[in-house]
JSON list of C-alpha atoms and ligand atoms in Angstrom, two decimals:
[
{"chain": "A", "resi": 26, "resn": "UNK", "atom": "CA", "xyz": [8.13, 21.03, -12.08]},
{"chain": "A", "resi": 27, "resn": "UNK", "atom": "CA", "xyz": [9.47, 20.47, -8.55]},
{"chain": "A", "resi": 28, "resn": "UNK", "atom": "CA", "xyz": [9.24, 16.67, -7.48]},
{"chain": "A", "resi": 29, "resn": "UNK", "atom": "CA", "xyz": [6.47, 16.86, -4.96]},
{"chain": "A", "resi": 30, "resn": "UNK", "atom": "CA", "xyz": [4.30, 18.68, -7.46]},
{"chain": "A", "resi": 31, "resn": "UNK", "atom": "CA", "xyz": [5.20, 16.38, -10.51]},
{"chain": "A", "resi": 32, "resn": "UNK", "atom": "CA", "xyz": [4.63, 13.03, -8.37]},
{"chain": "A", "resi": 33, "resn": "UNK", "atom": "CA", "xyz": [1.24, 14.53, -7.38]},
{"chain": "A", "resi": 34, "resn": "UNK", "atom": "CA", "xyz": [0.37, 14.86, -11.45]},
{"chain": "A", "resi": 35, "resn": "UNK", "atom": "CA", "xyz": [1.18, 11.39, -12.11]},
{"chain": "A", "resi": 36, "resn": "UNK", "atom": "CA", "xyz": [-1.04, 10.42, -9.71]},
{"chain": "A", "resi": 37, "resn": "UNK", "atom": "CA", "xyz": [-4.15, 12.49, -10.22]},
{"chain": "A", "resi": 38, "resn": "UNK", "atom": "CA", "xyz": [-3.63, 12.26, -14.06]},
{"chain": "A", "resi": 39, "resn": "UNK", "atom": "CA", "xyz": [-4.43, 8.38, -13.51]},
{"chain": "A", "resi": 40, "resn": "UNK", "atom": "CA", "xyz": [-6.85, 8.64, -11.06]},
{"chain": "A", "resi": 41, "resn": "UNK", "atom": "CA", "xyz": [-10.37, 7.74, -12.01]},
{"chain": "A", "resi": 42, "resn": "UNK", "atom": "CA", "xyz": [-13.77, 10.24, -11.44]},
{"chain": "A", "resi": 43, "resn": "UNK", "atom": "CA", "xyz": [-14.74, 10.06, -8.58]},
{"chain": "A", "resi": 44, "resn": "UNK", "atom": "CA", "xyz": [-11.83, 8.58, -6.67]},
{"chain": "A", "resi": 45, "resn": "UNK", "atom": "CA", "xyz": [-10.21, 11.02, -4.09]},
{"chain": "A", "resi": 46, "resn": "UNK", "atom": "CA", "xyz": [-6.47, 11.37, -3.16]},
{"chain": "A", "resi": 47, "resn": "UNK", "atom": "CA", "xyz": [-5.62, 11.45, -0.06]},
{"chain": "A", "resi": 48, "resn": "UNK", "atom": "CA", "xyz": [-1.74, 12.79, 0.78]},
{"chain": "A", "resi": 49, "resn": "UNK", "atom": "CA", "xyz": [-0.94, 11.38, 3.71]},
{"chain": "A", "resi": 50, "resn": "UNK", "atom": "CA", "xyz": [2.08, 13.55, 5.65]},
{"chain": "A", "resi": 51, "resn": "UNK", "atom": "CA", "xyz": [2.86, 12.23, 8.35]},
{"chain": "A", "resi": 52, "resn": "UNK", "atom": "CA", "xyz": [6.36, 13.10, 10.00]},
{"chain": "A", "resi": 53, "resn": "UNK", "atom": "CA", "xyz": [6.78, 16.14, 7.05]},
{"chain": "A", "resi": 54, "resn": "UNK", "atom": "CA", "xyz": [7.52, 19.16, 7.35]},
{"chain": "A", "resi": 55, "resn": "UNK", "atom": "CA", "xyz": [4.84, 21.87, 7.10]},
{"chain": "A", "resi": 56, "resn": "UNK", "atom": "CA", "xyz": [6.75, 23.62, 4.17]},
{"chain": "A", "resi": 57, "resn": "UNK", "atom": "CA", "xyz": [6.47, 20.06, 2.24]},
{"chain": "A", "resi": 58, "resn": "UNK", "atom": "CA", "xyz": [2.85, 19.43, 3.18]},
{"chain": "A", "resi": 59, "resn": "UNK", "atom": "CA", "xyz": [2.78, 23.57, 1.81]},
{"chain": "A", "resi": 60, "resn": "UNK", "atom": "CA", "xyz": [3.71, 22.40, -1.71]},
{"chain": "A", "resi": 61, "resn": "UNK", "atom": "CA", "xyz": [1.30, 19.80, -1.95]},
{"chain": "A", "resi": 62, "resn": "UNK", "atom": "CA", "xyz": [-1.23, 21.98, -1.11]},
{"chain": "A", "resi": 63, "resn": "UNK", "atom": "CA", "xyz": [-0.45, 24.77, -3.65]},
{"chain": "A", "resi": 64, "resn": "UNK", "atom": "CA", "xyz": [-0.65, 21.68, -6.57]},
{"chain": "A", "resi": 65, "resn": "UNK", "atom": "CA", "xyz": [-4.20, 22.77, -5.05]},
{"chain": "A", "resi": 66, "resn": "UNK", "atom": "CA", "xyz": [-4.35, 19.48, -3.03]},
{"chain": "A", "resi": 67, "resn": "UNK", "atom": "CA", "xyz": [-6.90, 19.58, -0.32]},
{"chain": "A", "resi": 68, "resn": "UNK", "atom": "CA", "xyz": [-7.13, 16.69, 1.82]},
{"chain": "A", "resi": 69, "resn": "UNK", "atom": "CA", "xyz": [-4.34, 15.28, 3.65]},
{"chain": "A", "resi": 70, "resn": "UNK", "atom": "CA", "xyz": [-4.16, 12.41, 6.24]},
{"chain": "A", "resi": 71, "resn": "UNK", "atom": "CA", "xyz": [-2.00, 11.93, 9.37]},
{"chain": "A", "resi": 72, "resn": "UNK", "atom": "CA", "xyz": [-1.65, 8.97, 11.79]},
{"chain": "A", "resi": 73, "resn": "UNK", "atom": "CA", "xyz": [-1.04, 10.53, 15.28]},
{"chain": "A", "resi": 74, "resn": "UNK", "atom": "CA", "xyz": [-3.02, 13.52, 17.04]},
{"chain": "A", "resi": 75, "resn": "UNK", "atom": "CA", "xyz": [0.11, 15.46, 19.01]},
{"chain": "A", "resi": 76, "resn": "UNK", "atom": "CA", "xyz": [1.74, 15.45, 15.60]},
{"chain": "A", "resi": 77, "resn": "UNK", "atom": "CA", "xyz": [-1.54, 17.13, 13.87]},
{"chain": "A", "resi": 78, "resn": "UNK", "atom": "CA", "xyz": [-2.46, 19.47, 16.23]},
{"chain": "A", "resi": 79, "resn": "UNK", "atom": "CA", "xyz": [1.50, 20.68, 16.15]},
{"chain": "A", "resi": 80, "resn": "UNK", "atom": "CA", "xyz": [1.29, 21.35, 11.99]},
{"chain": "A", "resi": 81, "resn": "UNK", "atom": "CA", "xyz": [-1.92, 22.01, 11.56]},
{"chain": "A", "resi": 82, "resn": "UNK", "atom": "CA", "xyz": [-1.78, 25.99, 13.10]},
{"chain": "A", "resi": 83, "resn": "UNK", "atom": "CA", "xyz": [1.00, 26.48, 10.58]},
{"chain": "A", "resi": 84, "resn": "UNK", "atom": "CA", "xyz": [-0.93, 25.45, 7.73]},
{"chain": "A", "resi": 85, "resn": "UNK", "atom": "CA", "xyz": [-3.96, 26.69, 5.93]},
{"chain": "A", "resi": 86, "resn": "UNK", "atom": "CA", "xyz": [-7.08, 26.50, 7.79]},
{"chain": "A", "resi": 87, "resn": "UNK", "atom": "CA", "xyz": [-9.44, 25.17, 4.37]},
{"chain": "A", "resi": 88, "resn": "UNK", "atom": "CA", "xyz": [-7.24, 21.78, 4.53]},
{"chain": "A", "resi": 89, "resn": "UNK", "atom": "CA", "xyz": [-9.62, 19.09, 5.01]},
{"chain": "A", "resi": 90, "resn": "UNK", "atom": "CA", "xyz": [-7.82, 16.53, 7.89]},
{"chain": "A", "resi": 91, "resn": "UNK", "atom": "CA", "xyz": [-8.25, 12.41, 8.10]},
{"chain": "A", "resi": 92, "resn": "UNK", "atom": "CA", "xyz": [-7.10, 10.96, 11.04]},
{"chain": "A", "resi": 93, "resn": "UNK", "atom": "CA", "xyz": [-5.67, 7.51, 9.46]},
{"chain": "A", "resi": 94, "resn": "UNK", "atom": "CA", "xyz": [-3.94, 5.52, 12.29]},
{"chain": "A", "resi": 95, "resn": "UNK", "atom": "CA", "xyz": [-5.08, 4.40, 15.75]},
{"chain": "A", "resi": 96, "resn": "UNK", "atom": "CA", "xyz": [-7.16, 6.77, 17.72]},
{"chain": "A", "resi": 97, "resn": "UNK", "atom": "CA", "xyz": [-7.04, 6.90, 21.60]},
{"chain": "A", "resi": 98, "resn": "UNK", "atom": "CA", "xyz": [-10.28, 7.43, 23.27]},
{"chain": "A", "resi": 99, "resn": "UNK", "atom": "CA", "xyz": [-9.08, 10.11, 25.36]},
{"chain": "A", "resi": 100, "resn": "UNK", "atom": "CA", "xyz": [-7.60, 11.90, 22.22]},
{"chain": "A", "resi": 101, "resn": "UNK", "atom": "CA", "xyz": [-10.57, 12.51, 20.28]},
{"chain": "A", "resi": 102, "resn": "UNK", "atom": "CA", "xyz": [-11.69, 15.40, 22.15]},
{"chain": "A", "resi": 103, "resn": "UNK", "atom": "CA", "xyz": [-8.89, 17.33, 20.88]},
{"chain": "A", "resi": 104, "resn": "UNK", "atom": "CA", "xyz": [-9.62, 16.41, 16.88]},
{"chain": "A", "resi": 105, "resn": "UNK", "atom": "CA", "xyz": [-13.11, 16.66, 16.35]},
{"chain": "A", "resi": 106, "resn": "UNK", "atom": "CA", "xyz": [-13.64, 20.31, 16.37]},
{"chain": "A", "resi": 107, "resn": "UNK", "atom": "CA", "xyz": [-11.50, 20.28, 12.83]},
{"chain": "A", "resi": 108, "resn": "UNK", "atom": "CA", "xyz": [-11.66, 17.01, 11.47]},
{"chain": "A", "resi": 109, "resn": "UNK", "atom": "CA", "xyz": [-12.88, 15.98, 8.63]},
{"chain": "A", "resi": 110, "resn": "UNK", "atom": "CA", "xyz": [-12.86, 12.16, 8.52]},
{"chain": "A", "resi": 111, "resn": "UNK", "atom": "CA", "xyz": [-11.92, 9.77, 11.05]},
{"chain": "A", "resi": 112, "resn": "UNK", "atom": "CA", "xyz": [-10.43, 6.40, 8.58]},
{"chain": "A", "resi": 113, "resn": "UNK", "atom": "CA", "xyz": [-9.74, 4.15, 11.96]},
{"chain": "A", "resi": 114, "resn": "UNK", "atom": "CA", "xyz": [-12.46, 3.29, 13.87]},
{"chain": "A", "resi": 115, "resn": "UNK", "atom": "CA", "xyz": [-11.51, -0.12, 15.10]},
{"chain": "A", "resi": 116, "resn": "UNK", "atom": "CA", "xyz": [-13.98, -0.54, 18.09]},
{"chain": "A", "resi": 117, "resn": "UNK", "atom": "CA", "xyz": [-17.32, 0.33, 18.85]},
{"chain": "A", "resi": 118, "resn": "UNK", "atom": "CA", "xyz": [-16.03, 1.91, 21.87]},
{"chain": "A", "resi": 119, "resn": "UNK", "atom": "CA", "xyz": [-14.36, 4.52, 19.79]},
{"chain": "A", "resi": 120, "resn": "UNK", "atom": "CA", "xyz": [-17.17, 5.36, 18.02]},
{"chain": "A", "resi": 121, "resn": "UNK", "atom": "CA", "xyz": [-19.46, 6.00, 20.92]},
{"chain": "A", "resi": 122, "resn": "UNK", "atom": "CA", "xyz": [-16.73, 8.61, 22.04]},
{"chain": "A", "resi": 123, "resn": "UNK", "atom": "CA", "xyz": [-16.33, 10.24, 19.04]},
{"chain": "A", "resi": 124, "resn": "UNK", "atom": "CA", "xyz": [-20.40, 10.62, 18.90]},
{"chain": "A", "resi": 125, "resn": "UNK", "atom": "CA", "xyz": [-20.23, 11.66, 22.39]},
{"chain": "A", "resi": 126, "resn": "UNK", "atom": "CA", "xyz": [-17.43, 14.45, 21.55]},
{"chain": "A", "resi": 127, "resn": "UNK", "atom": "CA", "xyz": [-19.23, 15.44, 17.97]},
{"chain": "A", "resi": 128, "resn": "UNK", "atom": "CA", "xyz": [-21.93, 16.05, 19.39]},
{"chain": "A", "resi": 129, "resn": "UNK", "atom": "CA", "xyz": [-20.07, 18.45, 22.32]},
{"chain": "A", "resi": 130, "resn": "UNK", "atom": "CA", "xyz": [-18.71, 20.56, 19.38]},
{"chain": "A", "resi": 131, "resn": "UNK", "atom": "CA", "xyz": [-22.52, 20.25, 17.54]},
{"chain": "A", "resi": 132, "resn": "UNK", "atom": "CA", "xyz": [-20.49, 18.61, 14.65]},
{"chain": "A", "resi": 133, "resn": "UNK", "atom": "CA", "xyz": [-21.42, 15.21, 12.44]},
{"chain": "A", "resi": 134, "resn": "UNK", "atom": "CA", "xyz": [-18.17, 13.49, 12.09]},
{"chain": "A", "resi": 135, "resn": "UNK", "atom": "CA", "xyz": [-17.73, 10.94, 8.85]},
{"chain": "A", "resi": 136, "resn": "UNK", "atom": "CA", "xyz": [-15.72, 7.81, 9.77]},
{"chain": "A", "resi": 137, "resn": "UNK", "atom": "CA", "xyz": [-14.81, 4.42, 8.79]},
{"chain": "A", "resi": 138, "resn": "UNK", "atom": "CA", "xyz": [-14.62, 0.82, 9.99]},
{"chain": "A", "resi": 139, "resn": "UNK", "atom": "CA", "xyz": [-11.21, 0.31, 9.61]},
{"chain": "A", "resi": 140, "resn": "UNK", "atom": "CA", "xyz": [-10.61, -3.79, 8.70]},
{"chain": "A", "resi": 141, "resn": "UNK", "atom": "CA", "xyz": [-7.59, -5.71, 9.39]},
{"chain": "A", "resi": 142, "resn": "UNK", "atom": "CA", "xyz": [-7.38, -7.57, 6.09]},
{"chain": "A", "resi": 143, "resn": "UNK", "atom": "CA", "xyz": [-3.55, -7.96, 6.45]},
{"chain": "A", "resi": 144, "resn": "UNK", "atom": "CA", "xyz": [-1.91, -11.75, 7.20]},
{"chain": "A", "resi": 145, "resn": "UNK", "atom": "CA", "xyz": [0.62, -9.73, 9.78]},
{"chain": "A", "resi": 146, "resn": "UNK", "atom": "CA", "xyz": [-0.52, -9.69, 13.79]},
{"chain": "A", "resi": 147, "resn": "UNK", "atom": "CA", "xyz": [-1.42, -5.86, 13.63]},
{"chain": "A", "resi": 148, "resn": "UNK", "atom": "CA", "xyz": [-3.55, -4.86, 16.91]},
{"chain": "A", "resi": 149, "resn": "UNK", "atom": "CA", "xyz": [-5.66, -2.67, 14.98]},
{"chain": "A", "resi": 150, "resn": "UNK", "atom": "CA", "xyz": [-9.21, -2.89, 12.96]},
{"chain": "A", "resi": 151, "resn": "UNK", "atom": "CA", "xyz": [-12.02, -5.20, 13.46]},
{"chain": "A", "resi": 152, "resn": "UNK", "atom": "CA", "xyz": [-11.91, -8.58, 12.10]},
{"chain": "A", "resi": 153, "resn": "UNK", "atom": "CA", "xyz": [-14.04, -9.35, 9.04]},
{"chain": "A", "resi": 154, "resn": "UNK", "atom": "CA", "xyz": [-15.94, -11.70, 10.77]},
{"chain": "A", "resi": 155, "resn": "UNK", "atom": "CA", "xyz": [-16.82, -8.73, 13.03]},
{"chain": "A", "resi": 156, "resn": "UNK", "atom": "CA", "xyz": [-18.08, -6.45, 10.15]},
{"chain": "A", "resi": 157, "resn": "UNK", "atom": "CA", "xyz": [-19.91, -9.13, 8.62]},
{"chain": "A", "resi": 158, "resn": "UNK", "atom": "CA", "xyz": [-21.96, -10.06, 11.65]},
{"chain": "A", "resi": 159, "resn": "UNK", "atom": "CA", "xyz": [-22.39, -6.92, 13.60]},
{"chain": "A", "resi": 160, "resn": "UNK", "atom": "CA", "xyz": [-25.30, -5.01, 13.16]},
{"chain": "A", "resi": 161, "resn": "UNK", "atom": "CA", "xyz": [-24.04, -1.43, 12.02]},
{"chain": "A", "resi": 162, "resn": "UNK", "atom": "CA", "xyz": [-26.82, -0.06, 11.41]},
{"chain": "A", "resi": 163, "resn": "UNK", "atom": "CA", "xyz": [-28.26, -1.19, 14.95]},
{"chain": "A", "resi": 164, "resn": "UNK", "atom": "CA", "xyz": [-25.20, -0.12, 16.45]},
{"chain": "A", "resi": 165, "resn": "UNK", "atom": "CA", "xyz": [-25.28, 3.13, 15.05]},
{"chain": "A", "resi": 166, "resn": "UNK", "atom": "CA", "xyz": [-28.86, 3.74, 16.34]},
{"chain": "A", "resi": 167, "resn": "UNK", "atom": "CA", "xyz": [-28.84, 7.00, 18.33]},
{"chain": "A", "resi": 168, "resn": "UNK", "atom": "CA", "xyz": [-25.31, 7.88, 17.90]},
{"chain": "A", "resi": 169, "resn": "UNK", "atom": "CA", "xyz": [-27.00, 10.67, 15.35]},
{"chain": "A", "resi": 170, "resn": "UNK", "atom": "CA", "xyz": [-23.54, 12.76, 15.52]},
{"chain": "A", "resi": 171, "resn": "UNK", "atom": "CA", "xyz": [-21.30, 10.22, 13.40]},
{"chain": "A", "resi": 172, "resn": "UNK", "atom": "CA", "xyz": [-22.17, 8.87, 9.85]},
{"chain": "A", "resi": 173, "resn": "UNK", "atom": "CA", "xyz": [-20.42, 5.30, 8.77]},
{"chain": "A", "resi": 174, "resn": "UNK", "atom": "CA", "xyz": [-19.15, 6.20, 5.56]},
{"chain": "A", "resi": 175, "resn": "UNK", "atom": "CA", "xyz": [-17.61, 3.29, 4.51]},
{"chain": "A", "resi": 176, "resn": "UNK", "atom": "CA", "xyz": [-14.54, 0.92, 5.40]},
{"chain": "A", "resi": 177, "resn": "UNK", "atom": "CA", "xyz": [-10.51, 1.43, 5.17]},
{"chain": "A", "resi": 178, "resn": "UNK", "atom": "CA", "xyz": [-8.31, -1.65, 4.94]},
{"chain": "A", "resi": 179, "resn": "UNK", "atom": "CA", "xyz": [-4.25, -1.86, 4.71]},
{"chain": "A", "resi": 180, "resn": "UNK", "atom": "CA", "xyz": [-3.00, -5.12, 2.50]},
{"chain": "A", "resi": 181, "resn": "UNK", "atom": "CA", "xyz": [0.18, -7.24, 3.81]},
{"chain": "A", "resi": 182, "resn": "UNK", "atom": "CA", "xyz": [3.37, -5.47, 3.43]},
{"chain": "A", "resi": 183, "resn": "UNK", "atom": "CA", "xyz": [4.53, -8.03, 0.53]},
{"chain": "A", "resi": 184, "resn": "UNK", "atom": "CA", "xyz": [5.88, -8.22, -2.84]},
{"chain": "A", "resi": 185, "resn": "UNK", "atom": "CA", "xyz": [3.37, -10.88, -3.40]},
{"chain": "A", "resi": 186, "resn": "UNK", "atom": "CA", "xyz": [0.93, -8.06, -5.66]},
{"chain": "A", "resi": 187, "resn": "UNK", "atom": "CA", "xyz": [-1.40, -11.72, -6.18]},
{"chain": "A", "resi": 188, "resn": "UNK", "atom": "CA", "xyz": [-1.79, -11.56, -2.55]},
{"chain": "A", "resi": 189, "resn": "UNK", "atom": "CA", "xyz": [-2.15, -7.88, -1.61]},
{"chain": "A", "resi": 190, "resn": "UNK", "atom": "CA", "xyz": [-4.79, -8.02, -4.69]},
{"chain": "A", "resi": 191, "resn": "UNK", "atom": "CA", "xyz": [-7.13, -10.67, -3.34]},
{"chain": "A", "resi": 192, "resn": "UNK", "atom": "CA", "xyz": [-7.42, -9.08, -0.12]},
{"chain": "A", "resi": 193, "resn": "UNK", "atom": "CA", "xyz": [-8.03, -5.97, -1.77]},
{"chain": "A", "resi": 194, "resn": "UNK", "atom": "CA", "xyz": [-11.21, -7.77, -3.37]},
{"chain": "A", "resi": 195, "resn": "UNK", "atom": "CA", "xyz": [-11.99, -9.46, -0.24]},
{"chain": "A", "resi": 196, "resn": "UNK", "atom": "CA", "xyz": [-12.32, -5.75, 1.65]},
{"chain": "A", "resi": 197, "resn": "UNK", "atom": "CA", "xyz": [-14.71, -4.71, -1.54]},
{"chain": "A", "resi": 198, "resn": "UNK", "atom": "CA", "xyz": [-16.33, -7.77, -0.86]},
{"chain": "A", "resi": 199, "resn": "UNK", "atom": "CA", "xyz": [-16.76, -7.29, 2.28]},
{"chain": "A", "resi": 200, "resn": "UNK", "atom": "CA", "xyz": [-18.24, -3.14, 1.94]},
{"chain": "A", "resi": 201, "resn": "UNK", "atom": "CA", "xyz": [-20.83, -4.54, -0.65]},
{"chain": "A", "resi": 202, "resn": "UNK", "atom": "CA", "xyz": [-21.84, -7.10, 1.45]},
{"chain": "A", "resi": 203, "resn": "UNK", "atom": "CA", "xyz": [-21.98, -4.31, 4.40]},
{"chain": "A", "resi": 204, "resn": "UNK", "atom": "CA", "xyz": [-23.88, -2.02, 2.40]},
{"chain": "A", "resi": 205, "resn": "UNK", "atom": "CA", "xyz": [-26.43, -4.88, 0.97]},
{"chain": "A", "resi": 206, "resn": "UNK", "atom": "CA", "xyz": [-26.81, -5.75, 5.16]},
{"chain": "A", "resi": 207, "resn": "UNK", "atom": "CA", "xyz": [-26.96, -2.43, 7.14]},
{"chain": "A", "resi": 208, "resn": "UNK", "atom": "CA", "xyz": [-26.73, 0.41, 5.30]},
{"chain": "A", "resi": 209, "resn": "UNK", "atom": "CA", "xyz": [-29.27, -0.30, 2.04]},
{"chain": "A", "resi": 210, "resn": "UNK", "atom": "CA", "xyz": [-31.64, 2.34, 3.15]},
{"chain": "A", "resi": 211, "resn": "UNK", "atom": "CA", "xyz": [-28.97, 5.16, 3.30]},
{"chain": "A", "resi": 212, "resn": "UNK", "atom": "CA", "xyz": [-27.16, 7.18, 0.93]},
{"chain": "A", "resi": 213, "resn": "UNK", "atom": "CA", "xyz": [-23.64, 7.70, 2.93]},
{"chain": "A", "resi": 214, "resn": "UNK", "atom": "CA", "xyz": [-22.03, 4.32, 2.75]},
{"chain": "A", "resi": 215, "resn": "UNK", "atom": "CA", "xyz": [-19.85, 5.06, -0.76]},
{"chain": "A", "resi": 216, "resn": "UNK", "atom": "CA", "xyz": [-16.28, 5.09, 0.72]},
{"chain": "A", "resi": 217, "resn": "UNK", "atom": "CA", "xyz": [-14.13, 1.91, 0.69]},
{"chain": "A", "resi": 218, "resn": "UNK", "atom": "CA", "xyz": [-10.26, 3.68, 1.14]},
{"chain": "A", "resi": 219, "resn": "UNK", "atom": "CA", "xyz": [-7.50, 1.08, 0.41]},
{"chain": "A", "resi": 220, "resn": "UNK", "atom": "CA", "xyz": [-4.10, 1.49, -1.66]},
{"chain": "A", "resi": 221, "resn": "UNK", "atom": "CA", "xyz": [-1.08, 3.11, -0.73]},
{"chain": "A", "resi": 222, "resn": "UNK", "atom": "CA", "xyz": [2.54, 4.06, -2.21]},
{"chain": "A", "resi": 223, "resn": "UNK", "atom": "CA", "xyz": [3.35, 0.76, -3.59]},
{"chain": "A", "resi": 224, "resn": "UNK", "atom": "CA", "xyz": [-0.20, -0.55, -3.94]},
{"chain": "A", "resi": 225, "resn": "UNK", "atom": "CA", "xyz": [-2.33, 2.08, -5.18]},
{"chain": "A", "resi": 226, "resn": "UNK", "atom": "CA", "xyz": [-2.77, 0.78, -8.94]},
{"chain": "A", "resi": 227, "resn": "UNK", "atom": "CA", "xyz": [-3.54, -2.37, -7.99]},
{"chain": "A", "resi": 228, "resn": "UNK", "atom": "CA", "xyz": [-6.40, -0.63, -5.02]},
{"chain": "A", "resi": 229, "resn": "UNK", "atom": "CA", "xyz": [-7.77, 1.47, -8.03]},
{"chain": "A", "resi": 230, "resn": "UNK", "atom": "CA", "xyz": [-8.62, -2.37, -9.83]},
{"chain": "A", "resi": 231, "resn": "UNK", "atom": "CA", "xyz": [-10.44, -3.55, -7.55]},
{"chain": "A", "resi": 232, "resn": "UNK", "atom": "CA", "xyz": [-12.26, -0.76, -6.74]},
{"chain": "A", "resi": 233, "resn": "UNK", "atom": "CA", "xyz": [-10.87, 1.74, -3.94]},
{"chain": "A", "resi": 234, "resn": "UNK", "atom": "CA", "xyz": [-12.41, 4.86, -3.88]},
{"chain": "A", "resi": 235, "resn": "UNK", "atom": "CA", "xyz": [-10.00, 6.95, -1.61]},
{"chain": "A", "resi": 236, "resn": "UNK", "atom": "CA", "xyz": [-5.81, 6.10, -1.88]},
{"chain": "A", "resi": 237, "resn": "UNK", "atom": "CA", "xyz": [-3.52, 7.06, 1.02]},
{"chain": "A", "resi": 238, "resn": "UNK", "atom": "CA", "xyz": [-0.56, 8.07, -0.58]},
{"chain": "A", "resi": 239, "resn": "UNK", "atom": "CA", "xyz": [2.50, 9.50, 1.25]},
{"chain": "A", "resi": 240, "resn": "UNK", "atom": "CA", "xyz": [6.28, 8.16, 0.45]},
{"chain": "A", "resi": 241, "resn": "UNK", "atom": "CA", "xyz": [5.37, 8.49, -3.56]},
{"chain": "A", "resi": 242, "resn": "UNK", "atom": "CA", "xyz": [4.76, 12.03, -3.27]},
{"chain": "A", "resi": 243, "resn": "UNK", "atom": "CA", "xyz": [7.46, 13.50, -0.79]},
{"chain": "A", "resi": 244, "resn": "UNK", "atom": "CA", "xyz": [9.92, 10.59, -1.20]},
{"chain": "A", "resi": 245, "resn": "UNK", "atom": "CA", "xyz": [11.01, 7.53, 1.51]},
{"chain": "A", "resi": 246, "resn": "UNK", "atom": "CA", "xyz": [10.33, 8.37, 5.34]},
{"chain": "A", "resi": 247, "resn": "UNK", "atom": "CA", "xyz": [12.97, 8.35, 7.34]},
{"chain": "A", "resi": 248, "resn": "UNK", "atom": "CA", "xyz": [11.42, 7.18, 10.46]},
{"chain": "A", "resi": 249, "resn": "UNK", "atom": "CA", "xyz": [8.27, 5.32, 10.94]},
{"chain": "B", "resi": 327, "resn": "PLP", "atom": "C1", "xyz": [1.59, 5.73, 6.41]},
{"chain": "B", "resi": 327, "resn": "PLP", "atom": "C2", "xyz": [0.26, 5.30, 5.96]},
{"chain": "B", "resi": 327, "resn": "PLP", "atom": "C3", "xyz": [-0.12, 5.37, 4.61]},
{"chain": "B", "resi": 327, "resn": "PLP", "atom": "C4", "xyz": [0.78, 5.88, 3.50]},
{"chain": "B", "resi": 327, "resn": "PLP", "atom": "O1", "xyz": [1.93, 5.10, 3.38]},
{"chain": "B", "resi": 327, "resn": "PLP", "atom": "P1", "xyz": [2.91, 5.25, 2.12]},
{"chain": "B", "resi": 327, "resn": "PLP", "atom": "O2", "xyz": [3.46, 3.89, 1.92]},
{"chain": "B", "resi": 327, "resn": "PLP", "atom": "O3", "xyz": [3.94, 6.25, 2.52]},
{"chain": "B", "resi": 327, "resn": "PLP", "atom": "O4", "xyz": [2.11, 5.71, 0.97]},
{"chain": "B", "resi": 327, "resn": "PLP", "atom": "C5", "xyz": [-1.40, 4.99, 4.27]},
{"chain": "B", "resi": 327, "resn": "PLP", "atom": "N1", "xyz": [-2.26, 4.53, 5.18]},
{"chain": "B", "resi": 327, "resn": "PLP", "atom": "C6", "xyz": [-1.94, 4.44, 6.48]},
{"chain": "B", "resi": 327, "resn": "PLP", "atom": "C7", "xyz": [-2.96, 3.92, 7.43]},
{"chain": "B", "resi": 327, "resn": "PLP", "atom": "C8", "xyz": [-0.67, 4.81, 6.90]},
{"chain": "B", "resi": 327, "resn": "PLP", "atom": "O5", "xyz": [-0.36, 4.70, 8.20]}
]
């Protein structure tokens, strides 16, 4: 078995019912992102729009794209014709824009609230006090061409597995607590995504139900 496919196995051979894979390949090649997809992977995530829109023509048209990293307002226009889930919202801003543009290309677009859970000074995701005060649901009145579908968090880059583990439970926390408050009378808000590369076991514990996998699969990055 070649090494992409064979890392892909030990993944999905572990991977409970019900939780979904996501490959995330970001600065690979199309003929890399190619052998994923003929282990009959569908769903692959990338962090910048130029770099999507490049690959994506060269690739099969039935993949099923998340956008996973920080989203310019003025970019969206250019994703939401194809995209199939938008993991980064981190402002309210954003997510009138992307209604705004959904609803230009007569699409619903499924995102989530992405929460900085992390102890590093990253500028991205809403701060748990904002999720757990805000009124989603209010907020999300009239904006009829998106659909919350859960929240996406990134733990500290650290060795310290105790530490990336409790703020794994505090972002599962956090999405019950969400759902309990704004979203009990819907049937959408299932998705928390968390776990990556080297922290995907310990995401699956405490109860992720999307991982963002990319170095275990096609090997180390060699730039960002
Ligand atoms: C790059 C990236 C990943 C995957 O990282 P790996 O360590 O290569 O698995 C997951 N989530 C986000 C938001 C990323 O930017």
């Amino acid at each position: 078995m070649k090494e992409i496919a064979g890392n892909i196995d030990k993944i999905t051979r572990i991977l409970p019912a019900g939780v979904s894979l996501i490959i995330v390949s970001k600065t690979r090649m199309p003929e890399e992102i190619l052998e994923a997809y003929n282990c009959n992977h569908r769903t692959f995530g990338e962090n910048k729009v130029q770099e999507l829109l490049s690959k994506k023509d060269l690739l099969p048209t039935d993949i099923k794209w998340h956008i996973i990293g920080h989203l310019q307002t003025n970019k969206v226009k250019y994703i939401v014709p194809f995209i199939s889930m938008i993991e980064s919202v981190d402002s309210v801003r954003l997510l009138e824009v992307i209604n705004d543009e959904a609803k230009k290309s007569g699409r619903v677009i499924d995102v989530l609230l992405q929460v900085h859970i992390a102890t590093e000074e990253t500028k991205f995701g809403f701060a748990v006090s904002e999720i757990e005060t805000d009124d989603w649901q209010k907020l999300a009145v009239g904006l009829n061409h998106i659909r919350i579908r859960g929240l996406m968090g990134m733990a500290s880059y650290s060795s310290d597995m105790q530490m990336v583990q409790s703020e794994f439970r505090k972002l599962k926390s956090l999405f019950i607590l969400t759902r309990e408050r704004c979203f009990r009378n819907t049937d959408y808000f299932t998705e928390l995504s968390m776990g990556m590369s080297d922290d995907w076991t310990i995401a699956l514990k405490e109860g992720s139900t999307m991982i963002r996998v990319g170095s275990a699969i096609f090997g180390p990055r060699k730039y960002y």
